[in-house]
mmCIF file of C-alpha atoms in Angstrom:
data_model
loop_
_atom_site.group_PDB
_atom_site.id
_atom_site.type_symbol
_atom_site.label_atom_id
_atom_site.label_comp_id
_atom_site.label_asym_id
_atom_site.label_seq_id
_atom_site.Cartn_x
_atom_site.Cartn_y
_atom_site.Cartn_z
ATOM 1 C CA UNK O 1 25.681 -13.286 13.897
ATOM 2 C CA UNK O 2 23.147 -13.490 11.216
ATOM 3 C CA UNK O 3 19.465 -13.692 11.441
ATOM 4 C CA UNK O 4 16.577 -13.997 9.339
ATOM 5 C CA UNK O 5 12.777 -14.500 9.200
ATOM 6 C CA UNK O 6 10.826 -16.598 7.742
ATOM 7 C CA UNK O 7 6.996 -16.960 6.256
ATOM 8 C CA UNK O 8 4.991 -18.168 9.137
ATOM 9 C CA UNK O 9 2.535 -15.725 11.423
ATOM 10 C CA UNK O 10 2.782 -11.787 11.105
ATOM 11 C CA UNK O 11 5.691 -11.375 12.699
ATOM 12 C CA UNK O 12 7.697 -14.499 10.844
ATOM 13 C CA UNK O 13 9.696 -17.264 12.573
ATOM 14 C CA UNK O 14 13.306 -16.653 13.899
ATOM 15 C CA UNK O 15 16.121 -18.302 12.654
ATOM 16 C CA UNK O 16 20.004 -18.128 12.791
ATOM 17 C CA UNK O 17 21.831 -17.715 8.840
ATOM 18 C CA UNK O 18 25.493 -19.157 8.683
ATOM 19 C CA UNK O 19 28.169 -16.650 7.965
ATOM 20 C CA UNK O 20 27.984 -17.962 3.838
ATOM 21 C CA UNK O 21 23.869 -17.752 4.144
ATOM 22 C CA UNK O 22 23.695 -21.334 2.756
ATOM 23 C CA UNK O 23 22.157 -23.076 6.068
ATOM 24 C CA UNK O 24 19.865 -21.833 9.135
ATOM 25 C CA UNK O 25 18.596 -23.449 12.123
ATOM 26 C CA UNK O 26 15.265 -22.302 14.411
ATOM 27 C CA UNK O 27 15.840 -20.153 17.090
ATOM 28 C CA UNK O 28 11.868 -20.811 18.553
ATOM 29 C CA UNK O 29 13.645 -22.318 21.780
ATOM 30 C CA UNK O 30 15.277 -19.035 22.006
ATOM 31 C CA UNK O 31 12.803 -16.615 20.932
ATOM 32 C CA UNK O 32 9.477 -17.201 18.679
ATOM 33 C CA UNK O 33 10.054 -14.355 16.406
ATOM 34 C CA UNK O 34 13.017 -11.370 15.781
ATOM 35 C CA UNK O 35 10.778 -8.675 17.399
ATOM 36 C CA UNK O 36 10.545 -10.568 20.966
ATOM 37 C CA UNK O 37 14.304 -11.407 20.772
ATOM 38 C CA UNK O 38 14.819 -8.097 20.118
ATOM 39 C CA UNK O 39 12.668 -7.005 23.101
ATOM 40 C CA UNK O 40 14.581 -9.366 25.002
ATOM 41 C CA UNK O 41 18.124 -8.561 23.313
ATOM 42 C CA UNK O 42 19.778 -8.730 26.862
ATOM 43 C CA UNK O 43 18.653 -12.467 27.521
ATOM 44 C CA UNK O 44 18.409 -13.790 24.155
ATOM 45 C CA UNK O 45 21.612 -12.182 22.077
ATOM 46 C CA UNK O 46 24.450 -14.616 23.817
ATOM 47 C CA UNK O 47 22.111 -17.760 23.478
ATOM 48 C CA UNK O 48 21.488 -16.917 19.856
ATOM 49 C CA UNK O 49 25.338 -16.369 19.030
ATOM 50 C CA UNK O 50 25.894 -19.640 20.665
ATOM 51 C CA UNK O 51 23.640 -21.275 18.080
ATOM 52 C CA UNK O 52 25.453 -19.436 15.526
ATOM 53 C CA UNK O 53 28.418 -20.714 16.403
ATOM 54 C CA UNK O 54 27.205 -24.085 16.678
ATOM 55 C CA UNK O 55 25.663 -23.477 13.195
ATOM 56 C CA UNK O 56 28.599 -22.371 11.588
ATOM 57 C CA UNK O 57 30.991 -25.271 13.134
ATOM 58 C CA UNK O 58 28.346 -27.803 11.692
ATOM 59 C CA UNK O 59 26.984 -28.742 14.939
ATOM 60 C CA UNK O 60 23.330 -27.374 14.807
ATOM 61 C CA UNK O 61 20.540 -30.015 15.249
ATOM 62 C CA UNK O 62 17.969 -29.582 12.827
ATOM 63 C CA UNK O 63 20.017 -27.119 10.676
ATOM 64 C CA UNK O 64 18.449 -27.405 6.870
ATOM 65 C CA UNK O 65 18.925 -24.930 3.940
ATOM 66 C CA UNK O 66 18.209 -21.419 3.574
ATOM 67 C CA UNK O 67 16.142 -19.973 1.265
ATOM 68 C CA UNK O 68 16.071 -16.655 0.742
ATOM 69 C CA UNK O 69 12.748 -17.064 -0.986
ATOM 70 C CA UNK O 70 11.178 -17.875 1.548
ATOM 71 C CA UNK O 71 12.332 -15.231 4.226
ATOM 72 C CA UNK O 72 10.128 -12.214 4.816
ATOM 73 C CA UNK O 73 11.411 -8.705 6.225
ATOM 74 C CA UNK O 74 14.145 -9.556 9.012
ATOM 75 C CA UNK O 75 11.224 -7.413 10.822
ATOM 76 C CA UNK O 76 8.286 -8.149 8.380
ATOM 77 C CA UNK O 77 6.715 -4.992 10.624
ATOM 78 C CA UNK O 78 8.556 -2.733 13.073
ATOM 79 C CA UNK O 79 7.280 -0.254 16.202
ATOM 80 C CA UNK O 80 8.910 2.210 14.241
ATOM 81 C CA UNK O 81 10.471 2.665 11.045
ATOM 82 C CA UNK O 82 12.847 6.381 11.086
ATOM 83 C CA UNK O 83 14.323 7.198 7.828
ATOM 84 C CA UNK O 84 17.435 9.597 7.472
ATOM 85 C CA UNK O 85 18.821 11.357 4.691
ATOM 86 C CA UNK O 86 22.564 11.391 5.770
ATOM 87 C CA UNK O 87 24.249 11.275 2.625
ATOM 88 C CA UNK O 88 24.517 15.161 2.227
ATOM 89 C CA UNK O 89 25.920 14.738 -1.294
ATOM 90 C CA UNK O 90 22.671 13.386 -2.355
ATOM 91 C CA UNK O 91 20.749 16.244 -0.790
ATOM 92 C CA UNK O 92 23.002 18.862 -2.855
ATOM 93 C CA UNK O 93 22.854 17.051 -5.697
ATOM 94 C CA UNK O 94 18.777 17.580 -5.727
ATOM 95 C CA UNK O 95 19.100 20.972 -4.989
ATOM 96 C CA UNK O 96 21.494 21.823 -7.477
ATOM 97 C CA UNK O 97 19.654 19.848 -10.331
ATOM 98 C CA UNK O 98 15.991 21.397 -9.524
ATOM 99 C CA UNK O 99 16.774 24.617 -8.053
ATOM 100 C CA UNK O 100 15.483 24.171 -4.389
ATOM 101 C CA UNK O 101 16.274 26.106 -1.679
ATOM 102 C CA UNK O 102 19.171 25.062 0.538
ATOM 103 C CA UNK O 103 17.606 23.450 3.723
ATOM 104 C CA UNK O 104 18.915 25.375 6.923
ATOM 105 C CA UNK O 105 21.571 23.555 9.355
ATOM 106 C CA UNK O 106 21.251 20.327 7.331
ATOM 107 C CA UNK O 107 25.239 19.857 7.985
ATOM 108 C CA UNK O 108 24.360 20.183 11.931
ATOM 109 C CA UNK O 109 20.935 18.518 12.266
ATOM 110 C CA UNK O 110 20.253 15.395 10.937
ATOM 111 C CA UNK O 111 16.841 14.722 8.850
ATOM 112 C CA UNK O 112 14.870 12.514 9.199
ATOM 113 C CA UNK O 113 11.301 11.472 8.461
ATOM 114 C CA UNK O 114 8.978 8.862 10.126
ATOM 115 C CA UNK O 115 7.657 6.387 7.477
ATOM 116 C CA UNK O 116 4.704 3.228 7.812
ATOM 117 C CA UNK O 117 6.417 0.166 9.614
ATOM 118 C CA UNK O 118 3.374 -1.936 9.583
ATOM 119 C CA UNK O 119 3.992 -3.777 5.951
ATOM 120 C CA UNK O 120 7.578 -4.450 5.162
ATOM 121 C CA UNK O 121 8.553 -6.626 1.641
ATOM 122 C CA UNK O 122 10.581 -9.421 2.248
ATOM 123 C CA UNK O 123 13.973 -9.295 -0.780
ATOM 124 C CA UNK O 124 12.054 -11.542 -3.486
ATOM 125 C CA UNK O 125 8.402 -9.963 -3.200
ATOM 126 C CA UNK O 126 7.126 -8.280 -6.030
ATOM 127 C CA UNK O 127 6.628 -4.607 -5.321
ATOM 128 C CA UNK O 128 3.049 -4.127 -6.257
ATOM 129 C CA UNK O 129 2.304 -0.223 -7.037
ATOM 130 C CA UNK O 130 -1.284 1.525 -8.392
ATOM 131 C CA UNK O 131 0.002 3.673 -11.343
ATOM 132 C CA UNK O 132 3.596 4.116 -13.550
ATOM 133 C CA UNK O 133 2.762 7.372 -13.934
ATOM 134 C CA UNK O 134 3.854 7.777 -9.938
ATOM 135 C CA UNK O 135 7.633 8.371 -10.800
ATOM 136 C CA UNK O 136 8.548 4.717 -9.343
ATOM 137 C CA UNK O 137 12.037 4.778 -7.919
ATOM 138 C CA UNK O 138 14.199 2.288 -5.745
ATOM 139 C CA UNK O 139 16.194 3.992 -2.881
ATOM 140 C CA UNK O 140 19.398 2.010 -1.540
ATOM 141 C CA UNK O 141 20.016 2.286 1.870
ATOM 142 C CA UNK O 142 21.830 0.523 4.810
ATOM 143 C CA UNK O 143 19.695 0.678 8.531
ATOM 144 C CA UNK O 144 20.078 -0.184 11.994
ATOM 145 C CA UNK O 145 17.338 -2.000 14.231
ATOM 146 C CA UNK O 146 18.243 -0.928 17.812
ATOM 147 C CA UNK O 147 17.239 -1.960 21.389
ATOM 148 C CA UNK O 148 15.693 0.331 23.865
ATOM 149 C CA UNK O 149 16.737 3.812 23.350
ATOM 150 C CA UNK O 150 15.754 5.912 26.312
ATOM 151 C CA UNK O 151 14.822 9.571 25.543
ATOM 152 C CA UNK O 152 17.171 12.154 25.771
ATOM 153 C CA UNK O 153 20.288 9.172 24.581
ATOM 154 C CA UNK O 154 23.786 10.713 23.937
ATOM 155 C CA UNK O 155 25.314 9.942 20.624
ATOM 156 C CA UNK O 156 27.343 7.447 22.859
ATOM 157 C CA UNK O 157 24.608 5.676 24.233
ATOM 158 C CA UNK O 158 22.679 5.682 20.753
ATOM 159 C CA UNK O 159 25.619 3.588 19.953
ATOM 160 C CA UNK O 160 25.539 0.943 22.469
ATOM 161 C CA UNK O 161 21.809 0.529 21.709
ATOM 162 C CA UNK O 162 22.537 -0.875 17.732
ATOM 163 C CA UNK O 163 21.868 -4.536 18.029
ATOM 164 C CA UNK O 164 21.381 -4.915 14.003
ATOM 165 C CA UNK O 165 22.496 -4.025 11.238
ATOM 166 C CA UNK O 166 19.743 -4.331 7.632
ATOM 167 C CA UNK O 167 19.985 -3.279 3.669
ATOM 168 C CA UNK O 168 16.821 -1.817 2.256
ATOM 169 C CA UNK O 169 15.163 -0.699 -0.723
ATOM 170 C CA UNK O 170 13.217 2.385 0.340
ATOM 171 C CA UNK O 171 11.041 2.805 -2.572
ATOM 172 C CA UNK O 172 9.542 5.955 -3.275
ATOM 173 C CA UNK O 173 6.551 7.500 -6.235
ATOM 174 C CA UNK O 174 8.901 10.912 -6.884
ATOM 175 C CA UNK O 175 5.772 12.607 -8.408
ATOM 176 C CA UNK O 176 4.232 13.084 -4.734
ATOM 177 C CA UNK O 177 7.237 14.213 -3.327
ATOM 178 C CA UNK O 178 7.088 17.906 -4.142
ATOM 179 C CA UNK O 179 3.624 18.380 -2.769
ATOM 180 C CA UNK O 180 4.042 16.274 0.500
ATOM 181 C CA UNK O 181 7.552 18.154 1.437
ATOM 182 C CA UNK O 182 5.787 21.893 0.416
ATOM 183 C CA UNK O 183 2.909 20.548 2.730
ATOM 184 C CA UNK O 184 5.849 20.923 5.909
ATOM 185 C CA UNK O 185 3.655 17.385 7.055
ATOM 186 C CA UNK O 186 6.764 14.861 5.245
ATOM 187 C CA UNK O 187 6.183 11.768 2.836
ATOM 188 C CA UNK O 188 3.165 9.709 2.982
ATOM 189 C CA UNK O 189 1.662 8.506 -0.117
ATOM 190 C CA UNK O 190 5.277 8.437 -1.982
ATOM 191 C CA UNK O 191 6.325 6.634 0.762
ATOM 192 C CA UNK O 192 4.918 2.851 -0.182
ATOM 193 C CA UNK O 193 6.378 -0.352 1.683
ATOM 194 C CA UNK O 194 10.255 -0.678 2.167
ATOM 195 C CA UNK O 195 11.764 -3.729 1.154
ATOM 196 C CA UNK O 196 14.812 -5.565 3.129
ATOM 197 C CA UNK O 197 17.371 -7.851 2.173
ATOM 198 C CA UNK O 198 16.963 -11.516 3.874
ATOM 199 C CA UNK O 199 19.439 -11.245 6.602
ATOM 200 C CA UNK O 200 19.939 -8.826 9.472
ATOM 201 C CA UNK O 201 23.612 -9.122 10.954
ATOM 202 C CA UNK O 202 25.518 -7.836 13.958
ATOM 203 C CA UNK O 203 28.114 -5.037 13.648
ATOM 204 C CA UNK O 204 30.923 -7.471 13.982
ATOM 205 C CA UNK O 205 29.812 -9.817 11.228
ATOM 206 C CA UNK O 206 31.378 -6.909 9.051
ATOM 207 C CA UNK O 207 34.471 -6.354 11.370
ATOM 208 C CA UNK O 208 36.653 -3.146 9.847
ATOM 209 C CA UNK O 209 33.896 -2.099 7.709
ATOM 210 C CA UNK O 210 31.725 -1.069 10.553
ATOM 211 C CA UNK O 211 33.607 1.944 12.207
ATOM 212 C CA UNK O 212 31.806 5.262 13.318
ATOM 213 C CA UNK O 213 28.764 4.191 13.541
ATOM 214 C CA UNK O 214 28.691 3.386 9.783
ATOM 215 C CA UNK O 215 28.502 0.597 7.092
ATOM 216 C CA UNK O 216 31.778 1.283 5.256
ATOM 217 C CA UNK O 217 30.679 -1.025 2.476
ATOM 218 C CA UNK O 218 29.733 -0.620 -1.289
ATOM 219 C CA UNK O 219 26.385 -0.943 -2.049
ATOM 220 C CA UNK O 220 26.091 -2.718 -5.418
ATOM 221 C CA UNK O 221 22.818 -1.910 -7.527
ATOM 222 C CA UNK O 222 21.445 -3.056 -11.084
ATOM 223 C CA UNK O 223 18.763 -2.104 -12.796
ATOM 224 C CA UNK O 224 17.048 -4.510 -15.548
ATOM 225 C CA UNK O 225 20.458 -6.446 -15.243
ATOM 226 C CA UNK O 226 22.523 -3.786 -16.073
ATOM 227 C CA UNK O 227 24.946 -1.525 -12.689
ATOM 228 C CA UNK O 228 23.546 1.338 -11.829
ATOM 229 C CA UNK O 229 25.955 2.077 -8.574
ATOM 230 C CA UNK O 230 28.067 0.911 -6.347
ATOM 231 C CA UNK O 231 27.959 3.728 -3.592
ATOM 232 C CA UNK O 232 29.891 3.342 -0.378
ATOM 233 C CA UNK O 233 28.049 3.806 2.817
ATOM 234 C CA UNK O 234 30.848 5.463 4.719
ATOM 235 C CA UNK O 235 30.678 8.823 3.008
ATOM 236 C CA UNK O 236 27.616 9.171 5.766
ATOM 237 C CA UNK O 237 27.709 12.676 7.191
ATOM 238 C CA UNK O 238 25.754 12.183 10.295
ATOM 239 C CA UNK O 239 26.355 8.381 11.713
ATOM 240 C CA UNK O 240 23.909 6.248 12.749
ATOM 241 C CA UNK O 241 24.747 6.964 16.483
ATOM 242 C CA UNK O 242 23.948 10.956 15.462
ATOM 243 C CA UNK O 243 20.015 9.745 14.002
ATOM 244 C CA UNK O 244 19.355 7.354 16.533
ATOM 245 C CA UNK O 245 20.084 10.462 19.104
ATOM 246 C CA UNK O 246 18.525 12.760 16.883
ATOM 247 C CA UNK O 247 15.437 10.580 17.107
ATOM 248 C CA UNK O 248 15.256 9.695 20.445
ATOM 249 C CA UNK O 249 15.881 13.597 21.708
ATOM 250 C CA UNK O 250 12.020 13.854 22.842
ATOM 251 C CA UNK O 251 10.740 10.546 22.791
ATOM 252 C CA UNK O 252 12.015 6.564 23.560
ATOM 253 C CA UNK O 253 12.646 4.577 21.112
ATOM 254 C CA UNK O 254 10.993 0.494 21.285
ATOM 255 C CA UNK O 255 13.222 -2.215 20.938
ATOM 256 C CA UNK O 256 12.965 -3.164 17.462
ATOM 257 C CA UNK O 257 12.887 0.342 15.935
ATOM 258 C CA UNK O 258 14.433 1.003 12.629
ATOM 259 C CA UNK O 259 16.886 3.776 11.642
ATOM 260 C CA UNK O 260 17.534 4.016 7.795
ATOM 261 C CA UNK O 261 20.703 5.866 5.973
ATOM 262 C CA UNK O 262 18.760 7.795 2.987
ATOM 263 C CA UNK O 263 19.910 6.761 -0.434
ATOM 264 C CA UNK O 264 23.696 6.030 0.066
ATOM 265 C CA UNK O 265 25.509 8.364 -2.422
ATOM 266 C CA UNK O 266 29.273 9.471 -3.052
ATOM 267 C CA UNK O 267 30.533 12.919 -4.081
ATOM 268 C CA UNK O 268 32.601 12.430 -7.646
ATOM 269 C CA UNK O 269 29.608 10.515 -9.394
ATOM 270 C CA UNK O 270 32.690 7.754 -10.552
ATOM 271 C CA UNK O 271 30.399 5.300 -8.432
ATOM 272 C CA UNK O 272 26.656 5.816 -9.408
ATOM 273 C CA UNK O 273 24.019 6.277 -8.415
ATOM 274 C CA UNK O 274 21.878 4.069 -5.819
ATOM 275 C CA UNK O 275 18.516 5.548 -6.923
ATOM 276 C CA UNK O 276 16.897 7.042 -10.156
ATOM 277 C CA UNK O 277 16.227 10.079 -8.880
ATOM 278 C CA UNK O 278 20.080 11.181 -8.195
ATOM 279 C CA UNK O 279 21.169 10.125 -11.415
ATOM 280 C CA UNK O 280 18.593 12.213 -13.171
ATOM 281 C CA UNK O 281 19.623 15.232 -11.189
ATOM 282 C CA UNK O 282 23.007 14.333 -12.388
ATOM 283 C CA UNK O 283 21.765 14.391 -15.728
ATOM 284 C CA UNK O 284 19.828 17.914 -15.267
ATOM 285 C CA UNK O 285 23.090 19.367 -14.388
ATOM 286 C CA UNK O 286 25.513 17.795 -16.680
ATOM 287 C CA UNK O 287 23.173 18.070 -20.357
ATOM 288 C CA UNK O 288 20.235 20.706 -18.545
ATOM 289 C CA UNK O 289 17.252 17.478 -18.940
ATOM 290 C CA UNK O 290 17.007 14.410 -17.000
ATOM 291 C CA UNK O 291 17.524 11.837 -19.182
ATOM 292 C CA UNK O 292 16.820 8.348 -17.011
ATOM 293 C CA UNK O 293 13.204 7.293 -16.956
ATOM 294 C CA UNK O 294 11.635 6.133 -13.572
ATOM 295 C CA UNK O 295 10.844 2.449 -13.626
ATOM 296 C CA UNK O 296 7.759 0.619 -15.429
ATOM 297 C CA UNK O 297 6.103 -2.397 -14.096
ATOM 298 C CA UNK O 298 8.439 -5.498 -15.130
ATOM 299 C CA UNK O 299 11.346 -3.573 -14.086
ATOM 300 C CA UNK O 300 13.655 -4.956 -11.597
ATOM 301 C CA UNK O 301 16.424 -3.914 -9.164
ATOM 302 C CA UNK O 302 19.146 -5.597 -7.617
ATOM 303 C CA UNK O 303 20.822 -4.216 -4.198
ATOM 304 C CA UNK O 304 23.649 -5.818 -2.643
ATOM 305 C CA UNK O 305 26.410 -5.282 -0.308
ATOM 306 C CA UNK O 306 29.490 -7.453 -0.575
ATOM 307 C CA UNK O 307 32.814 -8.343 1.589
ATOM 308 C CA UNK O 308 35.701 -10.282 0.629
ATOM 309 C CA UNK O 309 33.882 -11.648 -2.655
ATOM 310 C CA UNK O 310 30.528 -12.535 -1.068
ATOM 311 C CA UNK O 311 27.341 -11.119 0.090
ATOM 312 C CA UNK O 312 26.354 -9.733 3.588
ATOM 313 C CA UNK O 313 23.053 -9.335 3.813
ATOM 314 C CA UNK O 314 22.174 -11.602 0.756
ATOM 315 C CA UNK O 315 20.640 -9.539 -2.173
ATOM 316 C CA UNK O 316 17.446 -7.589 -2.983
ATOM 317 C CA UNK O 317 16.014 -8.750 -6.331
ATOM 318 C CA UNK O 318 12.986 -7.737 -6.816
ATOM 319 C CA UNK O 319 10.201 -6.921 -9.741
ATOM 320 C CA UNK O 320 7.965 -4.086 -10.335
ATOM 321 C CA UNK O 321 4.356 -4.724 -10.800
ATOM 322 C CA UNK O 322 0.404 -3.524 -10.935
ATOM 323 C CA UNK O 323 -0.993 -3.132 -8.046
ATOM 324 C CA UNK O 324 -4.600 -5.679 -7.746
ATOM 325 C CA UNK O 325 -7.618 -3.296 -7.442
ATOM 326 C CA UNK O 326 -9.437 -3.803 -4.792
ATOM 327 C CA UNK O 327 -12.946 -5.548 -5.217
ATOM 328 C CA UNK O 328 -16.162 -3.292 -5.197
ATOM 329 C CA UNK O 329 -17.842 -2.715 -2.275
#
């Protein structure tokens, strides 16, 4: 099943995406928006993948065309938005290129940070940032938006509780990084608003590809029109199961929470890179400078994940740009 959200009210309006992404149909007679479906995901999942069936089969009253224009965030804001780093080549990579200081039991305990859920970008916004000078980077990741988790959830149970799958652009300003991690507080201001591709889909919309609790997909990324990466998500080290757990070992987790990957990244470097920063460390190590410049405003970045010759999630193509300063008071 696919699903989407479109512009209309904070939280969007609800509708079901065909398997190709080329019609949708409203779901408001099943649920207004994806975040009370979601809170409902044991009364509303079976009538939505009815209508998705219907849809698909050409039988959907009031089906029209889908634009991914004009589709926010599948969750244009979240309860919670949980963001992993389970891609442990990435992490060594970093560590490696600028000489950090191994971080204790990261092959045992996940990490994971919680970032600002309250202002998601939708796959065609602009991404409007203050300053160049910030170290602007894109960050491609796969996610999972997950039903009640109750606190203390096995690995097992985390599992059960994945009702979504989501592709995102986690962009991040690299130049506040340093401080904010020193700090032992986590990311704030280089953390600005995630972006999302158009669609969220259920684990079996991907069928083989989705096997231990990860995306085994490529993750295809350009840069001003030229590949940057094609990562595969399956070289995860912890699974999404492990970070939802990981998560959820002192506290519940809403309905409609969001678990992110980290930067999906592949030992060998023959694939890329899916974010600026790892191909620069790359670069440190192989010639001893980084050599890749973080993006300007007018840059854009393309993210997206493909099966059997078409997309998934639909893409991420979005553009750079200058933040508007706020009036005087």
């Amino acid at each position: 099943m696919k699903l989407a959200s479109l512009n209309g009210g904070k939280d969007g309006r609800l509708v079901v995406v065909s398997r190709d992404l080329q019609r949708a149909v409203g779901a408001e007679a099943i649920a207004p928006t994806l975040l009370d479906a979601l809170e409902r995901w044991a009364e509303c999942e079976l009538r939505l993948q009815q209508l998705y069936t219907r849809l698909n089969a050409g039988q959907a009253d009031g089906a029209f065309t889908f634009d991914p224009h004009q589709a926010t965030a599948p969750l244009p804001r979240a309860p919670q938005w949980c963001d992993g780093s389970a891609f442990l080549n990435h992490g060594r990579l970093m560590e490696t290129a600028f000489n950090l200081a191994p971080i204790p039991d990261m092959e045992t305990i996940p990490l994971i940070y919680q970032g600002g859920s309250d202002d998601f970008l939708g796959a065609t916004d602009d991404v409007p940032l203050p300053d160049e000078s910030h170290g602007i980077d894109f960050e491609g990741e796969y996610g999972v938006i997950v039903d009640e988790v109750p606190l203390g959830a096995s690995a097992q149970l985390a599992r059960s509780r994945i009702a979504l799958l989501v592709q995102i652009n986690d962009v991040s300003l690299r130049s506040f990084g340093p401080r904010e991690m020193r700090t032992g507080f986590g990311f704030f201001q280089a953390k600005p608003s995630s972006s999302f591709a158009p669609v969220a889909v259920t684990p079996d919309e991907i069928g083989e590809h989705w096997r231990d609790a990860r995306v085994h997909l490529d993750l295809h990324v350009d840069c001003n029109g030229t590949w940057f990466g094609n990562p595969n998500g399956g070289e995860m080290h912890f699974g999404f199961d492990d970070l939802i757990a990981h998560a959820a070992a002192t506290r519940r987790l809403s309905a409609g929470t969001i678990i992110g990957s980290g930067t999906v990244s592949n030992a060998g470097g023959q694939k890329g890179s899916a974010c600026i920063a790892e191909r620069r460390a790359i670069e440190a190590i192989e010639h001893g400078a980084p050599k890749t410049p973080f993006m300007r405003f007018g840059d854009r970045v393309r993210m997206e994940a493909r099966r059997d010759g078409g997309t998934v999630f639909g893409a991420i193509d979005q553009r750079i740009v200058r933040a508007l300063t706020p009036p005087m008071a």
